N, CA, C and O atoms as a DFTB+ gen file, in Angstrom:
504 C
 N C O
     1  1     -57.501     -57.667      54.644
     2  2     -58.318     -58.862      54.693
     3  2     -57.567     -59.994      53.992
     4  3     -56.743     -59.759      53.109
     5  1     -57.793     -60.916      54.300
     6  2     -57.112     -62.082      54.029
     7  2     -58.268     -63.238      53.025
     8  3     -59.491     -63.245      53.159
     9  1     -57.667     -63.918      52.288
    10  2     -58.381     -64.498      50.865
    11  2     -57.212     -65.634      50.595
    12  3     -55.997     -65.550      50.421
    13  1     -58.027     -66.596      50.635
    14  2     -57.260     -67.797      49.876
    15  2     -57.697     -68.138      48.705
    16  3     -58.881     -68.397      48.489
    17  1     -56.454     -68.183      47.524
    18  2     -56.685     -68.419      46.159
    19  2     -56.572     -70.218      46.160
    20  3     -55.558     -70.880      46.376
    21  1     -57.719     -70.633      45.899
    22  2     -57.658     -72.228      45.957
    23  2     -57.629     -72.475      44.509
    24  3     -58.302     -71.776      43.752
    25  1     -57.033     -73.243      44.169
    26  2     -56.772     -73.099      42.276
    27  2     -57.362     -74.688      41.882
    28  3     -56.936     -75.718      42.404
    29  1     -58.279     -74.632      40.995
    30  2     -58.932     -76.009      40.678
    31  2     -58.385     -76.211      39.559
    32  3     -58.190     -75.241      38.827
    33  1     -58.048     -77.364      39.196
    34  2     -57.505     -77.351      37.597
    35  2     -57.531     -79.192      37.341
    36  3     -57.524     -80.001      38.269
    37  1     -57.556     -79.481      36.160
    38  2     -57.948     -80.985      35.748
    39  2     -56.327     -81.430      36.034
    40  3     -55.320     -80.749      35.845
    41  1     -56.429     -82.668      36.501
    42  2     -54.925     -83.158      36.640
    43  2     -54.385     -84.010      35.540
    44  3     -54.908     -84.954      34.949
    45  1     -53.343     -83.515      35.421
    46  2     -52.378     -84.268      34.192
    47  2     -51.019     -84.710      34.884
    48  3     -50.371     -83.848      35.478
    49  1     -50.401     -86.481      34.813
    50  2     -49.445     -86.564      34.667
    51  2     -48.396     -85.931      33.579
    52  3     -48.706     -85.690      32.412
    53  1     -46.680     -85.626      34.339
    54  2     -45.961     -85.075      33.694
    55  2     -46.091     -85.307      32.158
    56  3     -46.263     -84.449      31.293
    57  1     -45.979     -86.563      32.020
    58  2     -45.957     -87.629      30.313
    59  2     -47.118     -87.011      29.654
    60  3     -46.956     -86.661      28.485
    61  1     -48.722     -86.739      30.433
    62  2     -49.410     -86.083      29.420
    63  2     -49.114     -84.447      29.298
    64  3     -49.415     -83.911      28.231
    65  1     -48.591     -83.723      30.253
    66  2     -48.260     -81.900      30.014
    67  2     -46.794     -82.565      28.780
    68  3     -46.932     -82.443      27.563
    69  1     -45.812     -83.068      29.257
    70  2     -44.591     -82.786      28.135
    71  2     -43.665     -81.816      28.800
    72  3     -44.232     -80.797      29.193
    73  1     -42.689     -81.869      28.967
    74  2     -41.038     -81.228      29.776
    75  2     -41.430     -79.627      29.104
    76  3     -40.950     -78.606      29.598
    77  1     -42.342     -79.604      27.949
    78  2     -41.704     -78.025      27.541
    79  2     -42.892     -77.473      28.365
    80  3     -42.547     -76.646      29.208
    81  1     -44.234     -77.752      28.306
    82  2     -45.627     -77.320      29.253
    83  2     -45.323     -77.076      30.302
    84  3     -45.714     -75.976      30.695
    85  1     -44.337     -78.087      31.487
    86  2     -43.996     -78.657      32.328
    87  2     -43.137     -77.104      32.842
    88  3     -43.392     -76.660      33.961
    89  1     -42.569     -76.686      32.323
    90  2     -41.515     -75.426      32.305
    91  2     -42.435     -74.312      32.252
    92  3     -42.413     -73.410      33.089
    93  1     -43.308     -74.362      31.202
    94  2     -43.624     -73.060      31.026
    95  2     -44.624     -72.843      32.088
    96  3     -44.769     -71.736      32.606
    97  1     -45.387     -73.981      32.456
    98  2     -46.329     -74.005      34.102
    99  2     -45.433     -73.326      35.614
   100  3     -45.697     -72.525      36.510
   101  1     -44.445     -74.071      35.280
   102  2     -43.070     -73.291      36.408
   103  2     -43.030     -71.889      36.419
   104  3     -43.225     -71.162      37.393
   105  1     -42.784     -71.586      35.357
   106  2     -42.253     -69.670      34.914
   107  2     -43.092     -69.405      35.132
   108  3     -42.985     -68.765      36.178
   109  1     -44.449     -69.456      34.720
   110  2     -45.783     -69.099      35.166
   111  2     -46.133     -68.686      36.562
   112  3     -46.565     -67.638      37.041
   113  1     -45.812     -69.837      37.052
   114  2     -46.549     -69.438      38.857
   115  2     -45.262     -69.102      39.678
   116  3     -45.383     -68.825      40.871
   117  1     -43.690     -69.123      38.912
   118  2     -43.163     -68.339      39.986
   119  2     -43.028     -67.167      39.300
   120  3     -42.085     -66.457      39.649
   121  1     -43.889     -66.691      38.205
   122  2     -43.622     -65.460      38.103
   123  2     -45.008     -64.750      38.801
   124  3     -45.137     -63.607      39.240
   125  1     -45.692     -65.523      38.754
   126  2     -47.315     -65.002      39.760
   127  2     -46.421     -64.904      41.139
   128  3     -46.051     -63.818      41.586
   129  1     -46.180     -65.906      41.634
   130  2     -45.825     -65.833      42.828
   131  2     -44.804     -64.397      43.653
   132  3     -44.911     -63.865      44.757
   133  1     -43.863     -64.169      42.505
   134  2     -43.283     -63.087      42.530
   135  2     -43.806     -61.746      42.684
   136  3     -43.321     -60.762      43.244
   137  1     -45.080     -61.942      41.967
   138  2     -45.292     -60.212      41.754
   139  2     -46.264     -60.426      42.842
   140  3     -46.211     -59.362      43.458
   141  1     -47.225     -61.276      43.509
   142  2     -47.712     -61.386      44.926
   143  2     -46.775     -60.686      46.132
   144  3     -47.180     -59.794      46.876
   145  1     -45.321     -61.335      46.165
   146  2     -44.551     -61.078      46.971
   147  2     -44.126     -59.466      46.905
   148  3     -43.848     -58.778      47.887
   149  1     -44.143     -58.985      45.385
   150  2     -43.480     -57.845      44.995
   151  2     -44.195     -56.954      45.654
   152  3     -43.648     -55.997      46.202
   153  1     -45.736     -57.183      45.696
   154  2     -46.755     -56.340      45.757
   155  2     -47.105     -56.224      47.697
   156  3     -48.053     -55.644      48.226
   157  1     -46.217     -56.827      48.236
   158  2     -46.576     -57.694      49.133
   159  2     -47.560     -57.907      50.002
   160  3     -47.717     -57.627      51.191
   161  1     -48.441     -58.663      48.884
   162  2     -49.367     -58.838      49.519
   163  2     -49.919     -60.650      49.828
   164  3     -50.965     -61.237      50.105
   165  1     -48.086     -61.077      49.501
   166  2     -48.542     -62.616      49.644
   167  2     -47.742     -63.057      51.155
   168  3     -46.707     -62.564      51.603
   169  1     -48.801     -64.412      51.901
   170  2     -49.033     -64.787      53.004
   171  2     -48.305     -65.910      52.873
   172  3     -47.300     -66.133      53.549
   173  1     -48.804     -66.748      51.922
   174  2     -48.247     -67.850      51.427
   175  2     -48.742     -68.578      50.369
   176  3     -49.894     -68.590      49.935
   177  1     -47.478     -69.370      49.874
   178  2     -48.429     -70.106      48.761
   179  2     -47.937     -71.886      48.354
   180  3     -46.833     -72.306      48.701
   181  1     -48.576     -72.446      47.870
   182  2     -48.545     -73.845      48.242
   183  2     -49.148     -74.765      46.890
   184  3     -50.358     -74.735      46.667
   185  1     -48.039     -75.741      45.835
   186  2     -48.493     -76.347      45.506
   187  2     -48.846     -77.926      45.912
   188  3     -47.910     -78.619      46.311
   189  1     -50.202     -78.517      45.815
   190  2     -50.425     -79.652      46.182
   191  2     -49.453     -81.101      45.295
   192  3     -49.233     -81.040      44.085
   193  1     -49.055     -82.118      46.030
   194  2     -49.136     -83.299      45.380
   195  2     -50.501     -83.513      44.596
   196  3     -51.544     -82.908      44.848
   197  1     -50.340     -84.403      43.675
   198  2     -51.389     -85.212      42.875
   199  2     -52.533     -85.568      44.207
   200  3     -52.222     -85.514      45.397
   201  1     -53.980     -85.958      43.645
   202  2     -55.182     -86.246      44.567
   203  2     -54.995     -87.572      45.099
   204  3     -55.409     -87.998      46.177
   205  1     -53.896     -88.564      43.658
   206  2     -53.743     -90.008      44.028
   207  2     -53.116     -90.297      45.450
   208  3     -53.233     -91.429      45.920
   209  1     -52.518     -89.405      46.077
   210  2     -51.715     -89.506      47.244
   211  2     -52.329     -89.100      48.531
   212  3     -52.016     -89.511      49.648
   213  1     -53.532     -87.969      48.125
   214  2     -54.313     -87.996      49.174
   215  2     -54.922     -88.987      50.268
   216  3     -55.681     -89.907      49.964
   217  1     -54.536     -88.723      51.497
   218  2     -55.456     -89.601      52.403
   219  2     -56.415     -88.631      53.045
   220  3     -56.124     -87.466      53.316
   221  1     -57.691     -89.256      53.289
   222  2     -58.712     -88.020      53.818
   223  2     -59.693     -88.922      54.914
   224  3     -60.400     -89.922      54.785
   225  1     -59.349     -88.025      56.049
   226  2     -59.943     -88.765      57.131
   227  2     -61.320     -87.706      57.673
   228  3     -61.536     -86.494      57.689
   229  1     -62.261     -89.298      58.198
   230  2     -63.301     -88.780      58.869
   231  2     -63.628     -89.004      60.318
   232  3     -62.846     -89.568      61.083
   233  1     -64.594     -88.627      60.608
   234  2     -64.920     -89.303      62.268
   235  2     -66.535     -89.282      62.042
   236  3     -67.215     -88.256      62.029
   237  1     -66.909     -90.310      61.907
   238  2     -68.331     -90.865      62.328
   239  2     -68.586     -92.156      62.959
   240  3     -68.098     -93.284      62.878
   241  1     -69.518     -91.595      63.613
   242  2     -69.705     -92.757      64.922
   243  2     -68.782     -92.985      65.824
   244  3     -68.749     -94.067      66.410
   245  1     -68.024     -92.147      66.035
   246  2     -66.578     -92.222      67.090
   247  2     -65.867     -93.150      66.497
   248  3     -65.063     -93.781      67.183
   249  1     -66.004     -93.433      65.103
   250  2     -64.524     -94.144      64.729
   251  2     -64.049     -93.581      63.672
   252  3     -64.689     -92.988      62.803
   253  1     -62.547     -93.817      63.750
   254  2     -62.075     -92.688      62.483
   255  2     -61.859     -93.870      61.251
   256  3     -61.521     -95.038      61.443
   257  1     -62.090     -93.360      60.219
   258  2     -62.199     -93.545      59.090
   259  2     -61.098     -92.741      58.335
   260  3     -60.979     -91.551      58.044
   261  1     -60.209     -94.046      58.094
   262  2     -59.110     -93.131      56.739
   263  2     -59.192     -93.772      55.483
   264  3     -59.241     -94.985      55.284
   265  1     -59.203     -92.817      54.612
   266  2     -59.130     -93.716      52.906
   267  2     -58.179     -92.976      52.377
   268  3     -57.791     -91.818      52.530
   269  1     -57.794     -94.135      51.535
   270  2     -56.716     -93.552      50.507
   271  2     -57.279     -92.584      49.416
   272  3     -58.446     -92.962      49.318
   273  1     -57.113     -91.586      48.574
   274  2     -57.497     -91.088      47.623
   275  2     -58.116     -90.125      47.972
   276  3     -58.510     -90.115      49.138
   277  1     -58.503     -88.669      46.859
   278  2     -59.477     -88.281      46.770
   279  2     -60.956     -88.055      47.929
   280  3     -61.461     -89.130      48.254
   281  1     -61.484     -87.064      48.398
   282  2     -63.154     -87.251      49.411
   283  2     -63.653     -87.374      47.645
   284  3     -63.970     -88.516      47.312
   285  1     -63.714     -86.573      46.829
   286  2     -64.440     -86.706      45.958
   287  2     -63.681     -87.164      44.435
   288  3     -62.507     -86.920      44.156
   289  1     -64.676     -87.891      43.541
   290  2     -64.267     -88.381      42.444
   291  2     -64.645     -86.857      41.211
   292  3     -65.663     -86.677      40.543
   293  1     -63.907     -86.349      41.265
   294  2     -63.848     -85.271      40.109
   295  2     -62.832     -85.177      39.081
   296  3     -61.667     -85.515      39.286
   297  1     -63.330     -84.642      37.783
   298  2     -61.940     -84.383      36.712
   299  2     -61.285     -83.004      37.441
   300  3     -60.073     -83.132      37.269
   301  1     -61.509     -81.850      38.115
   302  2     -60.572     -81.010      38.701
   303  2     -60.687     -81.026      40.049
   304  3     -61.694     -80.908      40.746
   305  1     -59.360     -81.210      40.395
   306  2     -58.979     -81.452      41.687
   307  2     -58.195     -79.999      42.504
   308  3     -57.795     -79.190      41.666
   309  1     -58.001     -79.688      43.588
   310  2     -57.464     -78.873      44.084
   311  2     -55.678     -79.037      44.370
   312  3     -55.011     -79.781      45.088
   313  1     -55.272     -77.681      43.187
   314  2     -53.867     -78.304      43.080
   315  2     -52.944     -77.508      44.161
   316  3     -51.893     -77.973      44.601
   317  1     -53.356     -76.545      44.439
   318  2     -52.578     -75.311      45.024
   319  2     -53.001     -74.277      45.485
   320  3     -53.779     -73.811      44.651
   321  1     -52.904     -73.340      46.751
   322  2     -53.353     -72.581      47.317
   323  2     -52.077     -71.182      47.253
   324  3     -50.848     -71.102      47.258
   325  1     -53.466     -70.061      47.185
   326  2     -52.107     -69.275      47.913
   327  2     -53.080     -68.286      48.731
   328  3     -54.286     -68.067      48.621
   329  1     -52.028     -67.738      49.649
   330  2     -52.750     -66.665      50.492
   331  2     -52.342     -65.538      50.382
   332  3     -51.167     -65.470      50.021
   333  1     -52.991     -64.346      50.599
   334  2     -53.250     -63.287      50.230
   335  2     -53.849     -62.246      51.170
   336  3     -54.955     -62.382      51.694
   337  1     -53.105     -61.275      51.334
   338  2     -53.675     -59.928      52.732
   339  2     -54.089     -58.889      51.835
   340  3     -53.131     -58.130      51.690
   341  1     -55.129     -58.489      51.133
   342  2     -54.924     -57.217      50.340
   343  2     -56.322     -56.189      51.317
   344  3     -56.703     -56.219      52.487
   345  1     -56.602     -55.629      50.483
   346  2     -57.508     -54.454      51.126
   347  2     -58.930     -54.878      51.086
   348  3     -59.695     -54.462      51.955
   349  1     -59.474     -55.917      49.859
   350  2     -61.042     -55.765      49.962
   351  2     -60.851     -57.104      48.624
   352  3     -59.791     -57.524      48.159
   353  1     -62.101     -57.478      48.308
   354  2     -62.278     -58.500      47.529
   355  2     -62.248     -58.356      46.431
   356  3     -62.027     -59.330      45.711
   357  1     -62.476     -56.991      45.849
   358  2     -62.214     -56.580      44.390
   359  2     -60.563     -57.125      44.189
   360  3     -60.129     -57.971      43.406
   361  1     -59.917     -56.381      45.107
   362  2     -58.230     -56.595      44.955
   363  2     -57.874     -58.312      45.035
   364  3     -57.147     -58.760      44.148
   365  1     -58.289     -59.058      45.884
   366  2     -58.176     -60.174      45.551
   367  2     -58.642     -60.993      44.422
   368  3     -57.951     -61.994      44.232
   369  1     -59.719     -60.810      43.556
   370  2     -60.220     -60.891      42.200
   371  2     -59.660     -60.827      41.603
   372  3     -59.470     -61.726      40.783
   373  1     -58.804     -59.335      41.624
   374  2     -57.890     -58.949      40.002
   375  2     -56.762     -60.280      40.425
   376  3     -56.520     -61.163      39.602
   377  1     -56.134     -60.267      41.810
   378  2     -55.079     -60.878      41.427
   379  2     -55.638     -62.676      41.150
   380  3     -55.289     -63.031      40.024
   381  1     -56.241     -63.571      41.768
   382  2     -57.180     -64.410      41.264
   383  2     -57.207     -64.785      40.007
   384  3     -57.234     -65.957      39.634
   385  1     -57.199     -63.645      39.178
   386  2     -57.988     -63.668      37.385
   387  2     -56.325     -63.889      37.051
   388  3     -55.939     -64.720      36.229
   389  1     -55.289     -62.890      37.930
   390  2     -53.624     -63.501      37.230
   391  2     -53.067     -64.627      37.436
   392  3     -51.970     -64.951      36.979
   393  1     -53.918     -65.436      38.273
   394  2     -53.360     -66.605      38.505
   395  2     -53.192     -67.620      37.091
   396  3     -54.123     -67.719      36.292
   397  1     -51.802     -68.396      36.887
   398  2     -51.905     -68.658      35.569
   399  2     -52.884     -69.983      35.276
   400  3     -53.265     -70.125      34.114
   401  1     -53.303     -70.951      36.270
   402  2     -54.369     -72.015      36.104
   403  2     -55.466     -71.225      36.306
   404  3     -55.786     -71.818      37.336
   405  1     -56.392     -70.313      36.188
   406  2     -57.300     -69.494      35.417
   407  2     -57.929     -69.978      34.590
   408  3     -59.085     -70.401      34.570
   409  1     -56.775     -69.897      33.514
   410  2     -57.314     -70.763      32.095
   411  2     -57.716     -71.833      31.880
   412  3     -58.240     -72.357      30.897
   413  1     -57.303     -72.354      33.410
   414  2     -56.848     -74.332      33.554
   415  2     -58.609     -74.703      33.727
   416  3     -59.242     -75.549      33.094
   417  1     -59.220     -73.567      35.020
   418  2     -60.100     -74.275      36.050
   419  2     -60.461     -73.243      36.609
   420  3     -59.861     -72.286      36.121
   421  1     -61.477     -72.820      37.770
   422  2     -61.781     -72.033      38.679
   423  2     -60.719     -71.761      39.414
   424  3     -59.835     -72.616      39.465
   425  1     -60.546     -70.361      40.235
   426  2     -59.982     -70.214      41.139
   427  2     -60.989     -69.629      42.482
   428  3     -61.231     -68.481      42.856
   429  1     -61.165     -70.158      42.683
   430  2     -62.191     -70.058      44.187
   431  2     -61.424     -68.764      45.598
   432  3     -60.549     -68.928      46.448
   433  1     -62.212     -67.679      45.267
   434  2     -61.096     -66.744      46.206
   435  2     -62.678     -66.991      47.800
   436  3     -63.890     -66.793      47.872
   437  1     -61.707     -67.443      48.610
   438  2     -62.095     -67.556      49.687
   439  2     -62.103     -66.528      51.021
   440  3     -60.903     -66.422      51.274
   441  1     -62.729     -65.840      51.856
   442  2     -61.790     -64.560      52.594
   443  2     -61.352     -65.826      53.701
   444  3     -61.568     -67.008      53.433
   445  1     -60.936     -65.535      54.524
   446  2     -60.216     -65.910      55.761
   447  2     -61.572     -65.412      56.880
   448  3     -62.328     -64.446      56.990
   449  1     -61.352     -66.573      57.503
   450  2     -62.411     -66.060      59.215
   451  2     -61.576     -65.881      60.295
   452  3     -61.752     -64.903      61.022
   453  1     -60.663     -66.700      60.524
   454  2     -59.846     -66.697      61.788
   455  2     -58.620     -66.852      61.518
   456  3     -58.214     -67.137      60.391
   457  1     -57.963     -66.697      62.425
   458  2     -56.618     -67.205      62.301
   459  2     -55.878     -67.703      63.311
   460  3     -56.497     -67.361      64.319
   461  1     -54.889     -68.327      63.654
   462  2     -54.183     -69.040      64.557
   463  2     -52.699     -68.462      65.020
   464  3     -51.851     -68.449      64.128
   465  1     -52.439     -68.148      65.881
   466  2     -51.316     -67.626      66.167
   467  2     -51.078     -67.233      67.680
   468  3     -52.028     -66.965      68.416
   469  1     -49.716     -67.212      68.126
   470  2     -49.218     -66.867      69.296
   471  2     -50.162     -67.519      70.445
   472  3     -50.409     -67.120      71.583
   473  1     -50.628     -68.740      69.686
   474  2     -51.493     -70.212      70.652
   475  2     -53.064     -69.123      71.167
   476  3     -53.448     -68.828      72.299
   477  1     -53.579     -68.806      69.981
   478  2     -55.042     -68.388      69.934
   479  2     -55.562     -68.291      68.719
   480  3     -54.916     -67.932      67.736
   481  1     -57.157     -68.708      68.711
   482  2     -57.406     -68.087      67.697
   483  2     -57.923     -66.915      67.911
   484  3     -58.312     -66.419      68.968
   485  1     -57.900     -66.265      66.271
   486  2     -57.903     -64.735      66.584
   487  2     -58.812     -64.628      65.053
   488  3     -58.639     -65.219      63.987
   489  1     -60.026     -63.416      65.559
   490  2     -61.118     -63.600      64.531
   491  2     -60.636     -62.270      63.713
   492  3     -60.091     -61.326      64.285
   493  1     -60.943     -62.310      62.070
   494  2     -60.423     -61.341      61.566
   495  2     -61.244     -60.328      61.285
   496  3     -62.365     -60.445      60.791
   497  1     -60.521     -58.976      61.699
   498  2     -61.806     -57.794      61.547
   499  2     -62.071     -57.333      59.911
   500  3     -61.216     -56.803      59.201
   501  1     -63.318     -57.633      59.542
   502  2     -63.497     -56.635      57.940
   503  2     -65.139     -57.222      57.774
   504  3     -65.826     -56.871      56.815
């Protein structure tokens, strides 16, 4: 089954973490990232730009609507995703709880419904 680790965490420019935080946040998630892969049970994984760069588009009333920034004004923003094939939701939990922004913020484990591939979607059995 498939689970996306969506990682919420309050955003800090570099100047407020500091070059040594800045490092030890690095070692951190490529050492998560590693033992995902080790274990292999990682799909993929993905850190976001800042929210300031976000553009987020809508469609109402048949016209599209783009804004700069943020859909929502929150102190934690969604920084990074990763994906994940393991056996059942307990197993995605434990690894979830190792994620190192944990401490930061929620990590929201999501399962997967469908998926896209070889130009179909394809619904996932569990």
């Amino acid at each position: 089954m498939r689970y996306a680790l969506l990682l919420h965490y309050p955003e800090m420019t570099a100047d407020d973490l500091g070059p040594e935080a800045i490092a030890e946040g690095m070692r951190a998630f490529d050492a998560y990232a590693k033992a995902l892969d080790d274990a292999g049970v990682l799909v993929s994984a993905e850190v976001l730009q800042p929210s300031a760069v976000t553009t987020t588009v809508t469609l109402a009333d048949d016209a599209l609507r783009v804004q700069d920034g943020p859909f929502a004004d929150t102190k934690e923003q969604l920084g990074g995703t990763f994906v994940i094939d393991v056996d059942d939701l307990d197993a995605a939990i434990a690894w979830a709880g190792k994620a190192p922004s944990a401490a930061w913020g929620p990590v929201e484990v999501r399962p997967s419904s469908t998926y896209f591939r070889d130009g179909a979607w394809t619904p996932f059995a569990g």
